[in-house]
mmCIF file of C-alpha atoms in Angstrom:
data_model
loop_
_atom_site.group_PDB
_atom_site.id
_atom_site.type_symbol
_atom_site.label_atom_id
_atom_site.label_comp_id
_atom_site.label_asym_id
_atom_site.label_seq_id
_atom_site.Cartn_x
_atom_site.Cartn_y
_atom_site.Cartn_z
ATOM 1 C CA UNK A 1 44.647 116.344 117.725
ATOM 2 C CA UNK A 2 41.202 116.703 116.127
ATOM 3 C CA UNK A 3 39.353 113.750 114.650
ATOM 4 C CA UNK A 4 39.878 115.205 111.149
ATOM 5 C CA UNK A 5 43.642 115.488 111.649
ATOM 6 C CA UNK A 6 43.708 111.976 113.059
ATOM 7 C CA UNK A 7 41.937 110.615 109.968
ATOM 8 C CA UNK A 8 44.079 112.519 107.464
ATOM 9 C CA UNK A 9 47.446 111.938 109.139
ATOM 10 C CA UNK A 10 46.868 108.534 110.664
ATOM 11 C CA UNK A 11 48.989 107.457 113.611
ATOM 12 C CA UNK A 12 52.711 107.287 114.150
ATOM 13 C CA UNK A 13 54.529 103.964 113.795
ATOM 14 C CA UNK A 14 53.226 101.435 116.301
ATOM 15 C CA UNK A 15 50.062 103.443 116.922
ATOM 16 C CA UNK A 16 46.720 101.938 117.873
ATOM 17 C CA UNK A 17 43.580 103.949 117.024
ATOM 18 C CA UNK A 18 40.427 102.724 118.747
ATOM 19 C CA UNK A 19 36.962 103.797 117.557
ATOM 20 C CA UNK A 20 34.452 103.246 120.341
ATOM 21 C CA UNK A 21 30.732 103.186 119.504
ATOM 22 C CA UNK A 22 27.424 101.952 120.903
ATOM 23 C CA UNK A 23 24.090 100.804 119.547
ATOM 24 C CA UNK A 24 22.955 104.462 119.700
ATOM 25 C CA UNK A 25 25.635 105.660 117.281
ATOM 26 C CA UNK A 26 27.729 103.536 114.911
ATOM 27 C CA UNK A 27 31.386 104.211 114.281
ATOM 28 C CA UNK A 28 31.621 102.165 111.087
ATOM 29 C CA UNK A 29 31.348 105.241 108.862
ATOM 30 C CA UNK A 30 34.283 106.827 110.687
ATOM 31 C CA UNK A 31 36.219 103.565 110.306
ATOM 32 C CA UNK A 32 35.666 103.746 106.543
ATOM 33 C CA UNK A 33 37.043 107.313 106.530
ATOM 34 C CA UNK A 34 40.256 106.008 108.105
ATOM 35 C CA UNK A 35 40.509 103.283 105.454
ATOM 36 C CA UNK A 36 39.934 105.740 102.613
ATOM 37 C CA UNK A 37 42.485 108.255 103.954
ATOM 38 C CA UNK A 38 45.128 105.529 104.407
ATOM 39 C CA UNK A 39 44.630 104.351 100.814
ATOM 40 C CA UNK A 40 44.996 107.919 99.536
ATOM 41 C CA UNK A 41 48.296 108.200 101.431
ATOM 42 C CA UNK A 42 49.521 105.203 99.428
ATOM 43 C CA UNK A 43 49.490 102.764 102.357
ATOM 44 C CA UNK A 44 48.573 99.106 102.074
ATOM 45 C CA UNK A 45 45.477 98.377 104.135
ATOM 46 C CA UNK A 46 44.523 94.930 105.434
ATOM 47 C CA UNK A 47 40.962 94.605 106.694
ATOM 48 C CA UNK A 48 39.861 91.739 108.903
ATOM 49 C CA UNK A 49 36.164 91.918 108.054
ATOM 50 C CA UNK A 50 34.169 89.952 110.605
ATOM 51 C CA UNK A 51 30.985 92.050 110.664
ATOM 52 C CA UNK A 52 30.581 93.572 107.176
ATOM 53 C CA UNK A 53 30.946 92.165 103.634
ATOM 54 C CA UNK A 54 33.662 93.433 101.312
ATOM 55 C CA UNK A 55 31.167 95.239 99.066
ATOM 56 C CA UNK A 56 29.964 97.335 101.993
ATOM 57 C CA UNK A 57 33.486 98.160 103.167
ATOM 58 C CA UNK A 58 34.628 99.201 99.675
ATOM 59 C CA UNK A 59 31.516 101.247 98.843
ATOM 60 C CA UNK A 60 32.476 104.902 98.400
ATOM 61 C CA UNK A 61 36.248 104.372 98.595
ATOM 62 C CA UNK A 62 38.552 106.088 96.119
ATOM 63 C CA UNK A 63 38.635 103.725 93.120
ATOM 64 C CA UNK A 64 42.105 104.840 92.083
ATOM 65 C CA UNK A 65 43.547 103.507 95.340
ATOM 66 C CA UNK A 66 41.288 100.579 96.155
ATOM 67 C CA UNK A 67 43.774 98.068 94.705
ATOM 68 C CA UNK A 68 45.867 98.599 97.837
ATOM 69 C CA UNK A 69 43.027 97.273 99.971
ATOM 70 C CA UNK A 70 43.355 93.637 101.039
ATOM 71 C CA UNK A 71 40.094 92.301 102.446
ATOM 72 C CA UNK A 72 40.334 89.105 104.480
ATOM 73 C CA UNK A 73 36.895 87.601 104.523
ATOM 74 C CA UNK A 74 35.478 86.801 107.920
ATOM 75 C CA UNK A 75 31.863 87.649 107.097
ATOM 76 C CA UNK A 76 29.375 85.946 107.215
ATOM 77 C CA UNK A 77 31.151 83.024 108.890
ATOM 78 C CA UNK A 78 33.542 84.573 111.449
ATOM 79 C CA UNK A 79 33.654 81.420 113.577
ATOM 80 C CA UNK A 80 34.340 79.089 110.632
ATOM 81 C CA UNK A 81 31.281 76.898 111.126
ATOM 82 C CA UNK A 82 30.528 76.586 107.410
ATOM 83 C CA UNK A 83 34.098 77.125 106.178
ATOM 84 C CA UNK A 84 33.021 80.074 104.048
ATOM 85 C CA UNK A 85 35.562 82.514 105.522
ATOM 86 C CA UNK A 86 39.216 82.919 104.604
ATOM 87 C CA UNK A 87 40.059 84.278 108.059
ATOM 88 C CA UNK A 88 38.246 83.362 111.261
ATOM 89 C CA UNK A 89 38.177 84.788 114.773
ATOM 90 C CA UNK A 90 40.102 81.761 116.014
ATOM 91 C CA UNK A 91 43.101 82.791 113.913
ATOM 92 C CA UNK A 92 43.332 86.207 115.551
ATOM 93 C CA UNK A 93 46.889 85.701 116.787
ATOM 94 C CA UNK A 94 50.075 87.597 116.041
ATOM 95 C CA UNK A 95 51.734 84.774 114.106
ATOM 96 C CA UNK A 96 48.739 84.215 111.803
ATOM 97 C CA UNK A 97 48.135 87.895 111.127
ATOM 98 C CA UNK A 98 51.839 88.604 110.587
ATOM 99 C CA UNK A 99 52.099 85.788 108.064
ATOM 100 C CA UNK A 100 48.909 86.933 106.352
ATOM 101 C CA UNK A 101 50.379 90.395 105.824
ATOM 102 C CA UNK A 102 53.812 89.142 104.797
ATOM 103 C CA UNK A 103 52.254 87.106 102.002
ATOM 104 C CA UNK A 104 50.951 90.279 100.358
ATOM 105 C CA UNK A 105 53.207 92.928 101.889
ATOM 106 C CA UNK A 106 54.920 95.558 99.804
ATOM 107 C CA UNK A 107 57.954 97.608 100.813
ATOM 108 C CA UNK A 108 56.104 99.668 103.415
ATOM 109 C CA UNK A 109 54.550 98.573 106.678
ATOM 110 C CA UNK A 110 50.795 98.053 106.416
ATOM 111 C CA UNK A 111 47.731 99.364 108.186
ATOM 112 C CA UNK A 112 45.639 96.711 109.943
ATOM 113 C CA UNK A 113 41.904 97.377 110.302
ATOM 114 C CA UNK A 114 39.792 95.106 112.506
ATOM 115 C CA UNK A 115 36.014 95.183 112.000
ATOM 116 C CA UNK A 116 35.328 94.555 114.751
ATOM 117 C CA UNK A 117 37.397 93.966 117.876
ATOM 118 C CA UNK A 118 34.210 93.159 119.809
ATOM 119 C CA UNK A 119 33.640 89.928 117.929
ATOM 120 C CA UNK A 120 37.238 88.884 118.565
ATOM 121 C CA UNK A 121 37.118 89.896 122.215
ATOM 122 C CA UNK A 122 33.964 87.862 122.861
ATOM 123 C CA UNK A 123 35.729 84.687 121.752
ATOM 124 C CA UNK A 124 39.206 85.255 123.211
ATOM 125 C CA UNK A 125 40.555 85.598 126.710
ATOM 126 C CA UNK A 126 41.028 89.339 127.372
ATOM 127 C CA UNK A 127 44.622 88.801 128.506
ATOM 128 C CA UNK A 128 45.534 86.877 125.338
ATOM 129 C CA UNK A 129 43.693 89.475 123.248
ATOM 130 C CA UNK A 130 45.725 92.329 124.754
ATOM 131 C CA UNK A 131 48.987 90.415 124.340
ATOM 132 C CA UNK A 132 48.177 89.876 120.664
ATOM 133 C CA UNK A 133 47.597 93.591 120.124
ATOM 134 C CA UNK A 134 50.888 94.440 121.815
ATOM 135 C CA UNK A 135 52.808 91.881 119.740
ATOM 136 C CA UNK A 136 51.263 93.209 116.517
ATOM 137 C CA UNK A 137 52.217 96.777 117.417
ATOM 138 C CA UNK A 138 55.835 95.816 117.976
ATOM 139 C CA UNK A 139 56.137 93.239 115.201
ATOM 140 C CA UNK A 140 57.353 95.618 112.511
ATOM 141 C CA UNK A 141 55.102 94.552 109.622
ATOM 142 C CA UNK A 142 52.189 96.663 110.879
ATOM 143 C CA UNK A 143 52.454 100.441 111.011
ATOM 144 C CA UNK A 144 49.068 101.206 112.559
ATOM 145 C CA UNK A 145 46.170 99.225 114.027
ATOM 146 C CA UNK A 146 42.677 100.681 113.659
ATOM 147 C CA UNK A 147 39.914 98.836 115.476
ATOM 148 C CA UNK A 148 36.189 99.252 116.046
ATOM 149 C CA UNK A 149 34.879 98.356 119.507
ATOM 150 C CA UNK A 150 31.212 98.191 120.529
ATOM 151 C CA UNK A 151 31.670 99.364 124.102
ATOM 152 C CA UNK A 152 28.137 98.518 125.250
ATOM 153 C CA UNK A 153 28.769 94.797 124.604
ATOM 154 C CA UNK A 154 31.544 94.460 127.191
ATOM 155 C CA UNK A 155 32.182 95.096 130.845
ATOM 156 C CA UNK A 156 33.534 98.565 131.501
ATOM 157 C CA UNK A 157 36.703 97.141 133.033
ATOM 158 C CA UNK A 158 37.558 95.309 129.809
ATOM 159 C CA UNK A 159 36.731 98.392 127.743
ATOM 160 C CA UNK A 160 39.040 100.420 129.959
ATOM 161 C CA UNK A 161 41.922 98.001 129.433
ATOM 162 C CA UNK A 162 41.561 98.123 125.639
ATOM 163 C CA UNK A 163 41.369 101.931 125.747
ATOM 164 C CA UNK A 164 44.544 101.996 127.837
ATOM 165 C CA UNK A 165 46.394 100.082 125.101
ATOM 166 C CA UNK A 166 45.323 102.581 122.454
ATOM 167 C CA UNK A 167 47.346 105.678 121.622
ATOM 168 C CA UNK A 168 44.164 107.392 120.384
ATOM 169 C CA UNK A 169 40.560 106.695 121.428
ATOM 170 C CA UNK A 170 37.654 108.197 119.465
ATOM 171 C CA UNK A 171 34.281 107.778 121.162
ATOM 172 C CA UNK A 172 31.256 108.532 118.992
ATOM 173 C CA UNK A 173 27.812 109.469 120.275
ATOM 174 C CA UNK A 174 24.593 110.836 118.769
ATOM 175 C CA UNK A 175 24.034 114.590 118.583
ATOM 176 C CA UNK A 176 20.823 116.583 118.824
ATOM 177 C CA UNK A 177 21.057 117.117 115.086
ATOM 178 C CA UNK A 178 20.467 113.763 113.357
ATOM 179 C CA UNK A 179 22.794 114.678 110.482
ATOM 180 C CA UNK A 180 25.782 114.862 112.801
ATOM 181 C CA UNK A 181 27.491 112.807 115.468
ATOM 182 C CA UNK A 182 29.770 113.771 118.304
ATOM 183 C CA UNK A 183 33.373 112.560 118.349
ATOM 184 C CA UNK A 184 35.370 112.814 121.556
ATOM 185 C CA UNK A 185 39.051 112.253 120.753
ATOM 186 C CA UNK A 186 41.484 111.327 123.527
ATOM 187 C CA UNK A 187 45.141 111.079 122.556
ATOM 188 C CA UNK A 188 48.069 110.138 124.759
ATOM 189 C CA UNK A 189 51.491 111.404 123.694
ATOM 190 C CA UNK A 190 54.768 109.575 124.256
ATOM 191 C CA UNK A 191 55.520 111.890 127.174
ATOM 192 C CA UNK A 192 52.328 110.739 128.877
ATOM 193 C CA UNK A 193 50.350 113.934 128.289
ATOM 194 C CA UNK A 194 46.645 113.350 127.597
ATOM 195 C CA UNK A 195 44.856 115.645 125.121
ATOM 196 C CA UNK A 196 41.101 115.706 124.504
ATOM 197 C CA UNK A 197 38.898 117.368 121.910
ATOM 198 C CA UNK A 198 35.186 117.156 121.136
ATOM 199 C CA UNK A 199 33.739 117.826 117.678
ATOM 200 C CA UNK A 200 30.631 117.384 115.571
ATOM 201 C CA UNK A 201 31.112 115.451 112.345
ATOM 202 C CA UNK A 202 29.331 113.698 109.509
ATOM 203 C CA UNK A 203 30.522 111.101 106.987
ATOM 204 C CA UNK A 204 30.077 111.927 103.301
ATOM 205 C CA UNK A 205 29.139 109.398 100.607
ATOM 206 C CA UNK A 206 32.708 109.402 99.260
ATOM 207 C CA UNK A 207 34.029 108.209 102.654
ATOM 208 C CA UNK A 208 35.429 111.595 103.606
ATOM 209 C CA UNK A 209 34.908 113.354 106.904
ATOM 210 C CA UNK A 210 33.069 116.638 107.297
ATOM 211 C CA UNK A 211 33.665 118.372 110.634
ATOM 212 C CA UNK A 212 30.964 120.800 111.652
ATOM 213 C CA UNK A 213 30.667 123.517 114.264
ATOM 214 C CA UNK A 214 28.393 122.851 117.213
ATOM 215 C CA UNK A 215 24.800 122.997 115.923
ATOM 216 C CA UNK A 216 22.719 125.674 117.624
ATOM 217 C CA UNK A 217 19.547 124.605 119.347
ATOM 218 C CA UNK A 218 16.227 126.084 118.052
ATOM 219 C CA UNK A 219 15.571 129.479 119.602
ATOM 220 C CA UNK A 220 19.088 129.725 120.983
ATOM 221 C CA UNK A 221 20.724 133.121 120.517
ATOM 222 C CA UNK A 222 24.491 133.159 120.791
ATOM 223 C CA UNK A 223 25.679 136.112 122.870
ATOM 224 C CA UNK A 224 29.074 137.405 123.826
ATOM 225 C CA UNK A 225 28.722 135.280 126.948
ATOM 226 C CA UNK A 226 26.989 131.946 126.433
ATOM 227 C CA UNK A 227 23.625 131.758 128.144
ATOM 228 C CA UNK A 228 24.631 128.510 129.819
ATOM 229 C CA UNK A 229 26.973 130.480 132.094
ATOM 230 C CA UNK A 230 25.141 131.497 135.268
ATOM 231 C CA UNK A 231 25.098 135.203 136.130
ATOM 232 C CA UNK A 232 25.742 135.509 139.896
ATOM 233 C CA UNK A 233 24.154 139.004 139.993
ATOM 234 C CA UNK A 234 20.876 138.060 138.306
ATOM 235 C CA UNK A 235 18.885 137.223 141.461
ATOM 236 C CA UNK A 236 20.140 139.934 143.814
ATOM 237 C CA UNK A 237 17.701 142.369 145.485
ATOM 238 C CA UNK A 238 20.073 145.288 144.895
ATOM 239 C CA UNK A 239 21.931 146.560 141.863
ATOM 240 C CA UNK A 240 25.686 146.036 141.547
ATOM 241 C CA UNK A 241 25.970 147.617 138.128
ATOM 242 C CA UNK A 242 26.517 151.320 137.346
ATOM 243 C CA UNK A 243 24.682 153.333 134.752
ATOM 244 C CA UNK A 244 26.661 155.424 132.285
ATOM 245 C CA UNK A 245 25.930 158.630 134.218
ATOM 246 C CA UNK A 246 26.930 157.028 137.520
ATOM 247 C CA UNK A 247 30.156 155.777 136.004
ATOM 248 C CA UNK A 248 31.091 159.270 134.709
ATOM 249 C CA UNK A 249 30.290 160.860 138.100
ATOM 250 C CA UNK A 250 32.444 158.262 139.840
ATOM 251 C CA UNK A 251 35.405 159.039 137.592
ATOM 252 C CA UNK A 252 35.219 162.770 138.522
ATOM 253 C CA UNK A 253 35.433 162.180 142.279
ATOM 254 C CA UNK A 254 38.897 162.989 143.690
ATOM 255 C CA UNK A 255 40.108 160.179 145.879
ATOM 256 C CA UNK A 256 41.657 161.019 149.312
ATOM 257 C CA UNK A 257 45.453 161.011 149.607
ATOM 258 C CA UNK A 258 45.812 161.158 145.825
ATOM 259 C CA UNK A 259 47.866 164.216 144.843
ATOM 260 C CA UNK A 260 47.485 165.971 141.555
ATOM 261 C CA UNK A 261 50.504 166.460 139.332
ATOM 262 C CA UNK A 262 50.663 170.161 140.271
ATOM 263 C CA UNK A 263 50.669 169.415 143.992
ATOM 264 C CA UNK A 264 53.343 166.751 143.577
ATOM 265 C CA UNK A 265 55.576 169.235 141.726
ATOM 266 C CA UNK A 266 55.080 171.907 144.394
ATOM 267 C CA UNK A 267 55.995 169.559 147.216
ATOM 268 C CA UNK A 268 59.006 168.069 145.498
ATOM 269 C CA UNK A 269 60.419 171.363 144.138
ATOM 270 C CA UNK A 270 63.507 172.376 146.166
ATOM 271 C CA UNK A 271 63.605 175.911 147.760
ATOM 272 C CA UNK A 272 66.711 178.039 148.613
ATOM 273 C CA UNK A 273 68.194 177.108 151.985
ATOM 274 C CA UNK A 274 66.100 174.017 152.435
ATOM 275 C CA UNK A 275 67.728 171.133 154.224
ATOM 276 C CA UNK A 276 70.180 173.281 156.312
ATOM 277 C CA UNK A 277 70.207 173.693 160.135
ATOM 278 C CA UNK A 278 71.349 177.145 161.355
ATOM 279 C CA UNK A 279 72.089 177.687 165.074
ATOM 280 C CA UNK A 280 72.463 181.169 166.515
ATOM 281 C CA UNK A 281 74.003 181.163 170.033
ATOM 282 C CA UNK A 282 72.214 183.021 172.821
ATOM 283 C CA UNK A 283 73.870 185.665 175.029
ATOM 284 C CA UNK A 284 73.721 183.378 178.067
ATOM 285 C CA UNK A 285 75.328 180.415 176.300
ATOM 286 C CA UNK A 286 78.597 179.312 177.971
ATOM 287 C CA UNK A 287 80.734 178.324 175.049
ATOM 288 C CA UNK A 288 84.488 177.763 175.285
ATOM 289 C CA UNK A 289 86.237 176.907 172.061
ATOM 290 C CA UNK A 290 89.354 175.640 173.916
ATOM 291 C CA UNK A 291 87.615 173.147 176.189
ATOM 292 C CA UNK A 292 83.997 172.570 175.189
ATOM 293 C CA UNK A 293 83.602 169.952 177.968
ATOM 294 C CA UNK A 294 85.004 171.888 180.958
ATOM 295 C CA UNK A 295 81.526 172.177 182.457
ATOM 296 C CA UNK A 296 81.388 168.471 182.968
ATOM 297 C CA UNK A 297 82.278 167.261 186.430
ATOM 298 C CA UNK A 298 84.574 164.435 185.546
#
């Protein structure tokens, strides 16, 4: 599944979409595209905003659907030191989040967006953190979890565990063209099959996704065969290729043991009397029709 399809369609029930970024390339714009697409599908979206204010999260979203967005303020006091946040990192537990959603839940299951999982993971035991995610996925009140993870802030082993829990992982990285970023999407199906796709994308001001073809490098000429593929005959001291005249001359040469159609017909055409054995007895032949074996000394 491409990153555009993933944004537009979301994930199946119980899905966990993980956006993985680094300091070199932020994934927050892509996270906003997921929020905007979910709102347009008519889904209720709950955002646990630990790293960005509500005004920044809502900027560019479709105004006709923004009433379905429930922002739970964790910024700028995610740890609750000044009591300015309605939801703190400490309350990141299945029972608290489930109750939070039930208080405002409509008929449908909601989409939970966590901005970001890194802040939660730095203040929770990784085992408890993973258990919470699993409980939320199976709790029934949440249809999909979408989380942003700053992978360069954690040990690779912990990042790997979180990625293993996700049904879809989108890793973003900078591209040579500053207007685009690279998204590598890895999706694991229920059967266990892993599918990967890499694309170039940009985020528009209206929080929609624009997927682009691979930008060509300056001076690069696209040929029938990409120049990055090595030609094994390029450095040989002799020529393995045929000119047009050589090719035509080769086609005219009759190969040995290859019969023409005329010769095949002549050889296979039956002639009168062919296939019969005729024996004419000699004058000295001793042939007795009554006892053909009387010459045997038995």
